[in-house]
Coordinates of C-alpha atoms in Angstrom, one line a residue:
Chain X
M114 CA 50.1 57.7 107.0
R115 CA 53.6 58.7 107.6
P116 CA 54.8 57.7 110.9
P117 CA 53.8 60.2 114.0
R118 CA 56.9 62.2 115.0
A119 CA 57.6 63.9 119.0
L120 CA 56.0 66.2 118.8
A121 CA 56.1 67.5 122.0
L122 CA 59.9 68.0 121.9
H123 CA 60.0 70.5 118.7
S124 CA 57.1 72.3 119.4
R125 CA 58.9 73.3 122.2
R126 CA 61.8 74.2 120.0
F127 CA 59.4 76.3 117.6
A128 CA 58.0 77.5 120.9
G129 CA 61.8 78.7 122.2
D130 CA 62.4 79.8 118.8
R131 CA 59.5 82.4 118.0
S132 CA 60.5 83.9 121.1
R133 CA 63.8 85.0 119.6
N134 CA 63.3 85.0 116.8
I135 CA 61.2 88.8 117.5
Y136 CA 64.2 90.3 118.1
R137 CA 66.2 88.2 116.0
S138 CA 64.5 89.4 112.6
L139 CA 64.5 92.9 114.1
N140 CA 68.5 92.6 113.2
D141 CA 68.1 90.4 110.1
G142 CA 64.7 92.2 108.5
G143 CA 62.6 89.3 110.0
G144 CA 61.2 86.5 106.4
P145 CA 63.8 83.4 105.7
S146 CA 65.0 82.9 110.0
H147 CA 61.4 81.8 111.1
G148 CA 62.4 77.8 110.0
A149 CA 64.6 78.0 107.9
R150 CA 67.5 78.3 109.2
G151 CA 67.5 76.0 112.9
W152 CA 65.4 73.0 112.1
P153 CA 66.9 71.0 108.8
A154 CA 63.8 69.0 106.6
G155 CA 62.1 67.5 108.3
V156 CA 62.6 67.1 111.7
H157 CA 59.9 70.2 113.1
G158 CA 56.6 69.5 114.4
R159 CA 53.5 68.6 112.7
S160 CA 50.4 70.5 115.1
E161 CA 52.0 74.0 115.8
N162 CA 51.5 76.6 113.7
P163 CA 55.1 77.6 112.1
P164 CA 55.9 80.9 112.8
S165 CA 56.5 82.7 109.4
G166 CA 52.5 82.5 109.0
M167 CA 50.2 85.1 108.4
K168 CA 47.4 84.8 111.0
H169 CA 43.4 86.5 111.0
R170 CA 43.6 84.4 108.1
A171 CA 39.8 85.8 107.5
W172 CA 41.2 89.3 105.6
Y173 CA 41.5 86.8 102.6
L174 CA 38.7 87.5 102.3
L175 CA 38.9 90.6 100.9
L176 CA 40.9 89.4 97.7
V177 CA 38.0 88.5 96.6
F178 CA 37.3 92.4 95.3
P179 CA 39.5 92.6 92.4
F180 CA 38.5 89.6 90.7
I181 CA 34.3 91.1 91.5
G182 CA 35.6 94.0 89.6
L183 CA 37.7 93.0 86.9
L184 CA 35.6 89.4 85.4
W185 CA 32.4 91.3 85.2
P186 CA 32.4 93.5 81.6
A187 CA 28.8 94.0 82.0
L188 CA 29.5 96.3 85.0
Y189 CA 32.0 98.4 83.8
N190 CA 31.6 98.7 80.0
R191 CA 29.9 102.2 79.5
A192 CA 31.8 105.4 78.1
S193 CA 30.3 107.8 81.0
P194 CA 31.0 109.5 83.7
A195 CA 34.7 110.2 81.7
L196 CA 37.1 111.0 83.6
L197 CA 40.2 113.5 82.6
G198 CA 39.0 112.4 79.5
L199 CA 38.6 108.3 79.4
P200 CA 36.0 106.9 79.6
F201 CA 34.8 104.9 82.6
F202 CA 35.8 101.8 80.9
Y203 CA 39.6 103.0 80.8
W204 CA 39.8 104.6 84.2
Y205 CA 37.3 102.0 85.8
Q206 CA 39.8 99.6 85.5
L207 CA 43.1 101.4 85.9
A208 CA 41.4 102.8 89.7
W209 CA 41.1 98.4 90.6
V210 CA 45.1 98.6 90.0
I211 CA 45.8 101.0 92.5
L212 CA 42.8 99.0 94.8
T213 CA 44.0 96.4 95.1
S214 CA 47.3 97.3 95.3
L215 CA 45.8 99.0 98.2
I216 CA 43.5 95.8 100.2
L217 CA 47.0 93.7 99.5
G218 CA 48.9 96.3 101.9
A219 CA 46.1 95.9 103.8
V220 CA 45.5 92.2 104.1
Y221 CA 49.7 91.9 104.5
L222 CA 49.7 94.2 108.0
L223 CA 46.8 93.4 108.8
C224 CA 47.5 89.3 109.1
R225 CA 51.5 89.8 109.5
E226 CA 52.8 87.9 112.8
H227 CA 55.0 90.4 113.7
P228 CA 53.3 94.2 113.4
D229 CA 57.1 95.6 114.5
V230 CA 59.0 93.9 111.8
Chain I
M199 CA 76.3 108.3 64.2
S200 CA 73.2 110.6 65.6
N201 CA 72.6 111.6 68.5
G202 CA 70.1 109.0 69.2
D203 CA 72.4 106.1 68.1
L204 CA 75.1 107.4 70.7
I205 CA 72.9 107.2 73.4
F206 CA 71.6 103.8 72.4
V207 CA 74.6 102.2 72.0
L208 CA 75.8 103.3 75.3
L209 CA 72.8 102.5 77.0
V210 CA 73.5 99.2 75.5
A211 CA 77.3 98.6 76.2
G212 CA 76.3 99.8 79.7
V213 CA 74.5 97.2 81.0
T214 CA 76.3 94.7 79.0
L215 CA 79.3 95.4 81.2
L216 CA 77.1 95.5 83.8
G217 CA 75.8 91.8 83.2
F218 CA 79.3 90.9 83.7
V219 CA 80.4 92.1 87.1
A220 CA 77.3 91.4 88.5
A221 CA 78.9 88.0 88.6
R222 CA 80.7 89.9 91.9
W223 CA 77.8 90.7 93.5
G224 CA 76.8 88.8 97.1
H225 CA 79.9 87.2 97.4
S226 CA 79.2 84.2 95.1
T227 CA 80.7 81.0 94.0
M228 CA 78.5 80.6 91.6
R229 CA 78.7 76.5 92.0
T230 CA 76.0 75.3 93.3
L231 CA 72.4 75.7 91.3
D232 CA 71.6 77.9 93.6
E233 CA 73.9 80.4 93.5
W234 CA 74.0 80.4 89.7
A235 CA 70.7 80.3 88.6
L236 CA 68.8 81.7 92.0
G237 CA 71.7 84.6 92.9
G238 CA 71.6 82.4 96.7
R239 CA 68.3 83.2 97.8
R240 CA 68.8 86.5 98.8
F241 CA 67.0 89.7 96.5
G242 CA 64.8 91.4 99.6
T243 CA 62.3 93.7 98.4
L244 CA 64.0 96.0 96.1
V245 CA 66.2 93.9 94.2
S246 CA 62.7 91.3 93.5
W247 CA 60.8 94.3 92.7
F248 CA 62.9 95.4 90.0
L249 CA 63.9 92.0 89.0
L250 CA 60.3 90.8 88.9
G251 CA 59.3 93.6 86.8
G252 CA 61.9 93.7 84.8
D253 CA 61.1 90.1 84.0
L254 CA 57.2 89.9 84.1
Y255 CA 56.5 93.3 82.2
T256 CA 59.0 92.6 78.6
A257 CA 59.2 94.5 76.4
Y258 CA 57.2 92.8 74.2
T259 CA 54.4 92.8 76.4
F260 CA 55.1 96.7 76.5
I261 CA 55.4 96.7 72.0
A262 CA 52.2 94.0 71.8
V263 CA 49.5 94.9 74.0
P264 CA 49.5 99.1 72.6
A265 CA 49.4 97.1 69.7
L266 CA 46.4 94.8 70.5
V267 CA 44.4 98.0 71.4
Y268 CA 46.2 99.5 68.3
G269 CA 44.3 96.0 66.6
V270 CA 41.4 95.1 68.5
G271 CA 40.7 98.3 71.1
A272 CA 38.8 97.9 73.8
L273 CA 39.6 94.0 73.9
G274 CA 43.0 94.7 73.7
F275 CA 43.1 96.3 77.6
F276 CA 41.8 93.1 79.4
A277 CA 46.0 93.1 79.8
V278 CA 45.1 95.8 82.5
P279 CA 42.3 93.5 84.6
Y280 CA 45.0 90.5 84.0
A281 CA 48.1 92.1 85.3
T282 CA 45.4 93.3 88.3
I283 CA 44.5 90.2 89.4
A284 CA 47.3 88.3 88.5
Y285 CA 48.6 89.7 91.9
P286 CA 46.3 88.6 94.7
I287 CA 46.8 85.1 93.3
V288 CA 50.2 86.0 93.2
F289 CA 50.2 86.6 97.3
L290 CA 48.8 84.0 98.7
I291 CA 49.9 80.9 95.7
M292 CA 53.5 81.7 95.6
T293 CA 54.3 83.0 98.6
R294 CA 53.3 78.8 99.9
F295 CA 55.1 78.4 96.9
W296 CA 58.5 79.8 98.0
T297 CA 58.4 78.4 101.4
V298 CA 58.3 75.0 100.9
A299 CA 60.9 75.2 98.0
K300 CA 63.3 77.1 100.4
R301 CA 62.7 74.1 103.1
R302 CA 63.4 71.4 100.7
G303 CA 65.4 72.9 98.0
Y304 CA 63.3 73.0 95.5
V305 CA 64.8 75.3 91.8
T306 CA 61.6 74.5 89.7
A307 CA 58.3 73.7 89.6
A308 CA 58.4 70.3 88.8
D309 CA 61.1 70.1 91.0
F310 CA 57.6 70.0 93.6
V311 CA 55.7 67.7 91.6
R312 CA 58.4 65.1 91.9
D313 CA 58.9 65.5 95.7
R314 CA 54.7 66.1 96.4
Y315 CA 54.0 63.2 93.8
G316 CA 56.8 61.4 94.2
N317 CA 55.7 60.7 90.4
R318 CA 59.0 61.1 87.4
S319 CA 56.1 61.5 84.6
L320 CA 54.9 63.7 86.0
E321 CA 57.6 66.1 86.6
I322 CA 58.7 65.4 82.9
A323 CA 55.4 66.8 81.6
V324 CA 55.3 69.5 84.2
A325 CA 59.3 70.4 83.2
A326 CA 58.7 69.7 79.5
T327 CA 56.1 71.8 79.1
G328 CA 57.5 74.8 81.2
I329 CA 60.5 74.8 78.7
L330 CA 58.4 74.3 75.2
A331 CA 56.2 77.5 76.7
A332 CA 59.6 79.2 77.1
A333 CA 61.1 79.0 74.3
P334 CA 58.7 80.6 72.1
Y335 CA 58.8 83.9 74.5
I336 CA 62.1 84.0 74.0
A337 CA 61.9 84.2 70.2
L338 CA 59.7 86.9 70.6
Q339 CA 62.1 88.5 72.9
L340 CA 64.4 88.3 70.3
V341 CA 61.7 89.6 67.5
G342 CA 61.0 92.7 69.7
M343 CA 64.7 94.1 69.3
K344 CA 65.6 93.1 65.9
T345 CA 62.8 95.3 65.5
V346 CA 64.4 98.1 67.3
F347 CA 67.4 97.1 65.5
Y348 CA 65.5 97.6 62.3
E349 CA 64.1 100.4 62.7
L350 CA 67.2 102.0 63.5
G351 CA 69.1 101.9 60.5
G352 CA 72.2 102.6 59.3
V353 CA 74.5 99.6 60.7
F354 CA 72.5 98.3 63.2
A355 CA 69.8 97.5 60.1
L356 CA 72.4 94.9 58.4
G357 CA 71.4 91.9 57.5
G358 CA 67.4 93.4 58.2
G359 CA 68.8 93.5 61.8
A360 CA 70.2 90.9 62.3
F361 CA 73.9 90.8 62.7
A362 CA 73.3 93.7 65.5
L363 CA 70.7 90.4 66.9
V364 CA 73.6 88.0 67.0
A365 CA 75.8 90.4 69.0
A366 CA 73.7 91.2 71.4
F367 CA 72.7 87.8 71.8
A368 CA 76.2 86.2 72.0
L369 CA 77.3 89.2 75.1
L370 CA 74.2 88.2 76.6
A371 CA 74.3 84.5 76.9
A372 CA 77.7 84.8 77.9
Y373 CA 77.4 86.9 80.5
T374 CA 73.9 84.9 81.3
Y375 CA 76.4 82.1 81.6
T376 CA 79.1 83.5 84.0
S377 CA 77.2 86.1 86.4
G378 CA 73.3 83.5 86.1
L379 CA 70.5 85.7 87.5
R380 CA 72.1 88.0 89.8
A381 CA 73.0 89.4 86.2
P382 CA 69.6 90.5 84.8
A383 CA 68.7 91.1 87.9
L384 CA 71.1 94.2 88.3
I385 CA 70.3 95.2 84.9
A386 CA 66.8 95.2 85.7
F387 CA 67.6 98.5 87.8
V388 CA 68.5 100.1 84.5
K389 CA 66.1 98.3 82.3
D390 CA 62.6 99.5 84.7
A391 CA 64.0 103.4 85.0
L392 CA 64.6 103.7 81.3
I393 CA 61.3 102.4 80.8
Y394 CA 59.7 104.2 83.4
I395 CA 61.2 107.5 81.8
T396 CA 59.9 106.3 78.6
V397 CA 56.8 105.3 79.3
I398 CA 56.0 108.2 81.7
A399 CA 57.2 110.9 78.9
A400 CA 55.4 109.0 76.4
I401 CA 52.1 109.3 78.1
V402 CA 52.1 112.9 79.3
V403 CA 53.9 114.3 76.0
I404 CA 51.9 112.4 73.5
P405 CA 47.7 112.7 74.6
A406 CA 48.8 115.8 75.5
K407 CA 50.2 117.5 71.9
L408 CA 47.2 115.4 70.1
G409 CA 45.3 118.0 72.5
G410 CA 43.9 115.6 75.6
F411 CA 42.1 112.1 75.8
A412 CA 38.8 113.5 75.5
H413 CA 39.9 114.5 72.2
V414 CA 42.1 111.2 71.2
F415 CA 38.8 108.9 72.1
A416 CA 36.8 110.5 69.9
A417 CA 39.1 110.6 67.2
A418 CA 40.1 107.6 66.9
H419 CA 36.0 106.7 67.7
T420 CA 35.9 107.8 64.2
A421 CA 39.1 106.3 62.9
F422 CA 38.0 102.9 64.5
A423 CA 34.9 103.4 63.0
A424 CA 36.1 103.9 59.4
R425 CA 38.4 100.6 59.3
T426 CA 37.0 98.5 56.9
K427 CA 36.4 96.4 59.8
P428 CA 35.1 98.2 62.1
V429 CA 36.4 98.5 65.5
A430 CA 35.1 100.2 68.7
L431 CA 35.9 101.5 72.1
L432 CA 33.9 99.7 74.1
L433 CA 32.8 95.9 74.5
G434 CA 30.1 94.2 73.0
P435 CA 28.0 92.0 75.2
Q436 CA 29.0 89.2 72.7
Q437 CA 32.8 90.1 73.7
F438 CA 32.1 89.7 77.6
F439 CA 32.7 86.5 78.1
L440 CA 35.9 86.7 76.6
Y441 CA 37.2 89.5 77.6
A442 CA 36.9 88.3 81.8
S443 CA 38.3 84.1 80.3
W444 CA 41.4 86.5 79.0
A445 CA 42.0 87.5 82.2
L446 CA 41.4 84.9 84.2
G447 CA 43.6 82.6 82.3
S448 CA 46.3 84.5 81.6
S449 CA 46.4 85.5 85.0
L450 CA 46.4 81.7 86.1
S451 CA 49.1 81.3 84.9
L452 CA 51.2 83.8 84.6
F453 CA 52.8 82.7 87.4
I454 CA 53.6 79.3 86.3
Y455 CA 56.0 80.4 83.7
P456 CA 59.3 79.1 84.4
H457 CA 61.1 82.2 84.7
S458 CA 58.2 83.8 87.3
I459 CA 58.8 80.7 89.2
T460 CA 63.4 81.3 88.9
S461 CA 61.8 85.2 89.6
V462 CA 60.5 84.5 92.2
L463 CA 62.3 81.3 94.5
S464 CA 64.9 84.0 94.6
A465 CA 63.8 86.5 96.9
K466 CA 64.9 86.2 100.0
S467 CA 61.9 85.8 101.9
A468 CA 58.1 84.4 101.2
D469 CA 57.5 88.7 102.8
V470 CA 59.3 90.0 99.8
I471 CA 56.6 88.4 98.2
R472 CA 53.7 89.0 100.0
R473 CA 55.2 93.2 99.7
N474 CA 56.2 92.6 96.3
S475 CA 52.4 91.6 95.0
V476 CA 51.5 95.0 97.2
L477 CA 54.0 97.3 95.1
L478 CA 54.1 95.3 91.5
P479 CA 50.5 96.1 90.7
I480 CA 52.9 99.6 90.0
Y481 CA 54.3 98.0 86.9
S482 CA 50.5 96.8 85.8
L483 CA 49.7 101.1 86.4
L484 CA 51.9 101.9 83.5
L485 CA 51.2 98.9 81.8
G486 CA 47.0 100.1 81.1
L487 CA 49.0 103.9 80.8
L488 CA 50.8 102.0 78.0
A489 CA 47.6 100.4 76.7
L490 CA 46.0 103.9 76.0
L491 CA 48.9 104.7 73.5
G492 CA 47.2 102.5 71.3
V493 CA 44.5 104.2 71.0
C494 CA 46.6 107.3 70.5
A495 CA 48.8 105.9 67.6
V496 CA 44.5 105.5 66.3
A497 CA 43.6 109.1 66.9
A498 CA 47.2 110.5 65.6
G499 CA 46.5 108.5 62.3
I500 CA 49.4 106.2 62.7
T501 CA 48.5 103.2 59.6
T502 CA 51.0 100.1 59.7
S503 CA 50.2 96.5 59.0
N504 CA 52.9 95.4 61.2
S505 CA 51.2 96.5 64.8
N506 CA 53.8 96.0 67.2
L507 CA 55.4 99.1 65.0
V508 CA 52.8 101.2 67.0
V509 CA 54.7 102.0 69.7
P510 CA 58.1 102.6 68.4
M511 CA 56.4 105.5 65.2
L512 CA 55.3 107.5 68.4
L513 CA 58.6 108.4 69.9
V514 CA 60.2 108.9 66.3
T515 CA 57.1 110.7 65.6
Y516 CA 56.3 113.1 68.7
F517 CA 59.9 113.2 70.3
P518 CA 63.3 114.3 69.5
N519 CA 66.2 112.2 68.6
W520 CA 68.6 112.3 71.7
F521 CA 65.1 110.5 73.0
V522 CA 63.9 108.3 70.4
G523 CA 67.5 107.0 71.8
V524 CA 66.8 106.0 75.1
G525 CA 63.2 104.7 74.3
F526 CA 65.2 102.4 71.4
A527 CA 67.5 101.0 74.5
A528 CA 64.3 100.6 77.0
I529 CA 62.5 98.3 74.4
V530 CA 66.1 96.3 74.1
I531 CA 67.7 96.3 77.3
G532 CA 63.8 95.5 78.6
A533 CA 64.6 92.1 75.8
L534 CA 67.2 91.0 77.5
V535 CA 66.5 90.8 81.4
P536 CA 63.5 88.9 80.2
A537 CA 65.5 87.1 78.0
A538 CA 68.1 85.8 80.1
I539 CA 65.6 85.2 83.0
M540 CA 64.0 82.6 80.3
A541 CA 67.2 80.6 79.8
I542 CA 67.9 80.5 83.0
G543 CA 64.5 78.9 83.6
A544 CA 64.1 76.9 81.3
A545 CA 68.0 75.1 81.6
N546 CA 67.3 74.5 85.6
L547 CA 64.3 72.5 84.3
F548 CA 66.3 70.4 81.4
A549 CA 69.0 70.5 84.5
S550 CA 66.9 69.4 87.3
N551 CA 64.3 67.5 86.2
L552 CA 65.0 66.0 82.2
F553 CA 68.1 65.2 82.3
S554 CA 67.8 64.1 86.0
E555 CA 65.2 63.6 88.7
F556 CA 64.7 65.7 90.9
T557 CA 67.4 64.9 94.8
P558 CA 66.7 66.7 97.7
S559 CA 70.4 66.5 98.0
R560 CA 71.1 68.4 94.5
P561 CA 73.6 65.8 92.0
A562 CA 77.0 67.2 92.0
G563 CA 77.9 69.0 88.1
E564 CA 74.2 70.1 87.5
V565 CA 75.1 73.5 88.0
S566 CA 77.3 73.5 84.9
V567 CA 75.1 71.2 83.0
A568 CA 72.1 73.9 83.1
K569 CA 75.1 76.8 82.2
W570 CA 75.9 74.7 79.4
L571 CA 72.1 74.4 78.4
C572 CA 71.7 78.0 79.2
L573 CA 73.7 79.0 75.6
A574 CA 71.9 76.2 74.1
V575 CA 68.1 77.2 74.8
C576 CA 69.4 81.2 73.5
A577 CA 71.2 79.5 70.9
F578 CA 68.4 77.8 69.7
A579 CA 65.7 80.9 70.2
L580 CA 68.2 83.1 68.0
L581 CA 67.8 80.2 65.2
F582 CA 64.6 80.6 65.5
V583 CA 64.2 84.2 65.1
L584 CA 67.1 84.3 62.4
F585 CA 65.5 81.1 60.2
A586 CA 61.7 80.9 60.9
N587 CA 58.7 83.1 60.2
V588 CA 58.0 85.1 63.0
R589 CA 54.1 83.9 62.6
Y590 CA 55.6 81.0 64.1
A591 CA 57.0 81.7 67.1
I592 CA 53.5 84.0 67.8
Y593 CA 51.5 80.8 66.9
F594 CA 54.0 80.1 69.8
Q595 CA 54.2 81.8 72.1
L596 CA 50.2 81.8 71.8
L597 CA 50.3 77.6 72.5
G598 CA 52.6 78.3 75.1
G599 CA 50.2 80.6 77.0
G600 CA 47.5 77.1 76.9
W601 CA 50.5 74.7 77.5
M602 CA 51.2 76.0 81.0
L603 CA 48.3 75.9 82.3
Q604 CA 47.5 72.8 81.8
T605 CA 49.8 72.9 84.5
F606 CA 48.3 74.8 86.6
P607 CA 46.4 71.3 88.8
A608 CA 49.4 69.3 89.7
F609 CA 50.8 72.4 90.1
V610 CA 48.7 75.2 92.5
F611 CA 45.8 72.1 94.0
G612 CA 49.4 69.8 94.6
L613 CA 50.4 73.5 97.2
Y614 CA 47.3 72.8 99.2
S615 CA 46.7 68.8 98.8
R616 CA 48.0 65.6 98.8
R617 CA 45.1 64.0 98.3
L618 CA 45.4 63.9 93.9
H619 CA 46.2 61.1 92.1
P620 CA 49.3 61.9 89.9
K621 CA 48.3 59.7 88.0
A622 CA 45.0 61.3 87.4
L623 CA 46.9 64.5 87.0
L624 CA 49.5 63.4 84.3
L625 CA 45.6 62.4 82.2
G626 CA 44.4 65.7 83.0
W627 CA 47.2 67.7 82.0
L628 CA 47.3 64.8 78.6
V629 CA 43.7 66.3 77.9
G630 CA 43.9 69.5 78.5
M631 CA 47.5 69.7 76.6
M632 CA 45.8 68.0 73.2
A633 CA 42.5 70.1 73.6
T634 CA 43.9 73.9 73.9
T635 CA 46.7 72.6 71.1
W636 CA 43.5 71.1 68.5
M637 CA 41.2 74.1 69.9
A638 CA 44.5 76.4 69.1
I639 CA 44.3 74.8 65.4
S640 CA 40.9 75.0 65.0
A641 CA 40.7 78.6 65.4
G642 CA 42.8 79.6 63.1
F643 CA 45.7 80.5 66.2
T644 CA 43.7 82.6 67.2
P645 CA 43.5 82.1 71.2
A646 CA 38.9 83.0 71.6
F647 CA 37.2 79.6 70.5
A648 CA 34.4 79.5 69.5
L649 CA 32.1 77.2 72.4
H650 CA 28.9 75.9 70.7
L651 CA 27.0 73.5 74.0
F652 CA 23.2 73.6 74.5
G653 CA 22.8 75.6 71.2
M654 CA 24.4 78.6 72.5
T655 CA 27.8 79.9 71.3
L656 CA 30.2 81.2 73.9
V657 CA 32.9 82.7 73.1
G658 CA 36.0 82.3 75.4
F659 CA 39.7 81.5 76.3
N660 CA 41.0 78.7 74.9
A661 CA 43.3 77.5 77.4
L662 CA 40.6 78.5 79.7
Y663 CA 38.1 75.5 78.3
A664 CA 40.6 73.3 77.9
L665 CA 41.5 73.7 81.9
I666 CA 38.3 72.9 82.3
L667 CA 38.3 69.6 80.8
N668 CA 41.5 69.3 82.3
L669 CA 40.0 69.6 85.5
L670 CA 37.0 67.5 85.1
T671 CA 39.9 64.4 84.4
V672 CA 41.2 65.1 87.0
A673 CA 38.5 64.2 88.9
L674 CA 36.7 61.6 87.7
A675 CA 40.0 59.8 86.7
G676 CA 40.9 60.6 90.2
A677 CA 37.5 58.7 91.7
V678 CA 38.2 55.6 89.5
L679 CA 42.0 54.9 91.2
R680 CA 41.0 56.6 94.6
T681 CA 43.4 54.2 96.4
Q682 CA 47.0 55.8 96.6
H683 CA 50.1 55.5 98.6
V684 CA 51.7 58.7 97.1
A685 CA 55.5 59.4 98.2
D686 CA 55.0 62.8 99.4
G687 CA 58.5 64.0 100.0
T688 CA 57.2 67.2 102.4
L689 CA 55.6 68.0 105.1
P690 CA 52.5 70.1 106.6
A691 CA 55.0 72.0 108.5
D692 CA 56.8 72.8 105.1
Y693 CA 54.6 75.1 103.7
A694 CA 53.6 77.5 106.3

């Protein structure tokens, strides 16, 4: 086990920095400013949820669908219905490429910390 | 010199110039490994998109995937689910890795493993696996370039394309030495633009000239059935598991490769990686359309014993000479970008994890070691391609994919849990390495292994079977070793 750290102090620093972060990230595009600057490695608190993380993690379950849709070939190993001359097997998997991108985009938007950034 | 040759030379010379100019991009000093190898970790969404796209979708991919479909039919289409399910994995795992890497200053996956488990042997195992897997991958990029030089004919084909290859690669080594990751990052813009132009043109023009996709598939069906070893446009039921296990196993190892790690770590924020996992599937769509060119080649009656020539031959058959120059330049530049990143990734592993041990305060002079090693890695790959049989490069690349996957438990599980015992992971890695190598050799260097279990035969991806053995070993050895006092250098807050 590591020695306990001064949680209260750092939590306060987190909270303070977090509110400033909203404005700061508007200027620099967000991301690395949270936490990467500000603290030297190894002094941040442990219990606080750090600012650059993602909320609403239940949405992450959506990411299971591409695996189900693509890793069970019996689902889609058919020639018909064809689309633009492409057998089902081919267009179905190409459609999943787009669908996966959309799912990831949705999860990204739904789970962002600062929707305005 | 024809128009096509002229366009080809101009494009390749242009990107070489870009490679040297890249050193001046973004106030770089090139004095630290972060600056040289990761472009200062300052790339935004757009640069990262081009860089990752240029890195993961190599010229070899764009040649080999249609070639595989041309050779084995539906089974070759596994590249599409592979390149799709990789992105949810990136979205979750690589953002977490980026975050801890930024906080703790990691340049390689082995840096993280050393810091997390405090175990030097595991660090060496992960680093050596990465180097072993990267080297044949670089060699294959060179093979792709050599094919194009040979096809171009004239001065390019002197010595079977060897002279042009040496010249192109010497320049690549030189600008990678001076500019580091900024060189492939800048060149990737040109590479990807050329690849998009070529592929979109090809996928519009070629099926149209063949009378539409319905006709293409009907003609390919007939031609496939007439082969001495008939091939199908749909999977056989006994191929389901193989198809899915190739897709899953490959997608699990894709982002552990040193070149992927290098590109991911060069992003300026975890959000850049999230956005890129949303946007990078556009390349997968391109790859899927390209795979269909393999079917087109069959329908068009193209016959060759070297299936890697399928795409170049299609271009030559259906396009005017000047456009062939663009297409061939796309392939060569498309090989230069990932080759440079792979050389940088391998050099990082040597410099950071083999020659010295990872420490959060990075040793001085590390960057000059890495730069020289990058030249050495390039020279080695070049010698390999010039003097060894191409077949060995392909064999090693296949093995490399299997080896890479065996570092998955140490790397990925380590990102989520500190309870795994480093010695158990090391043992699991060893078992996995031996198992995947043995299975590959016994199956004649094909990635399909027939597992006989309980009276059933299940043909699947050998690397995935080996990963299962690896995980079982980790679990068993972990249960025996149990107590541990890991010198974990990271904090929970480093990951979020």
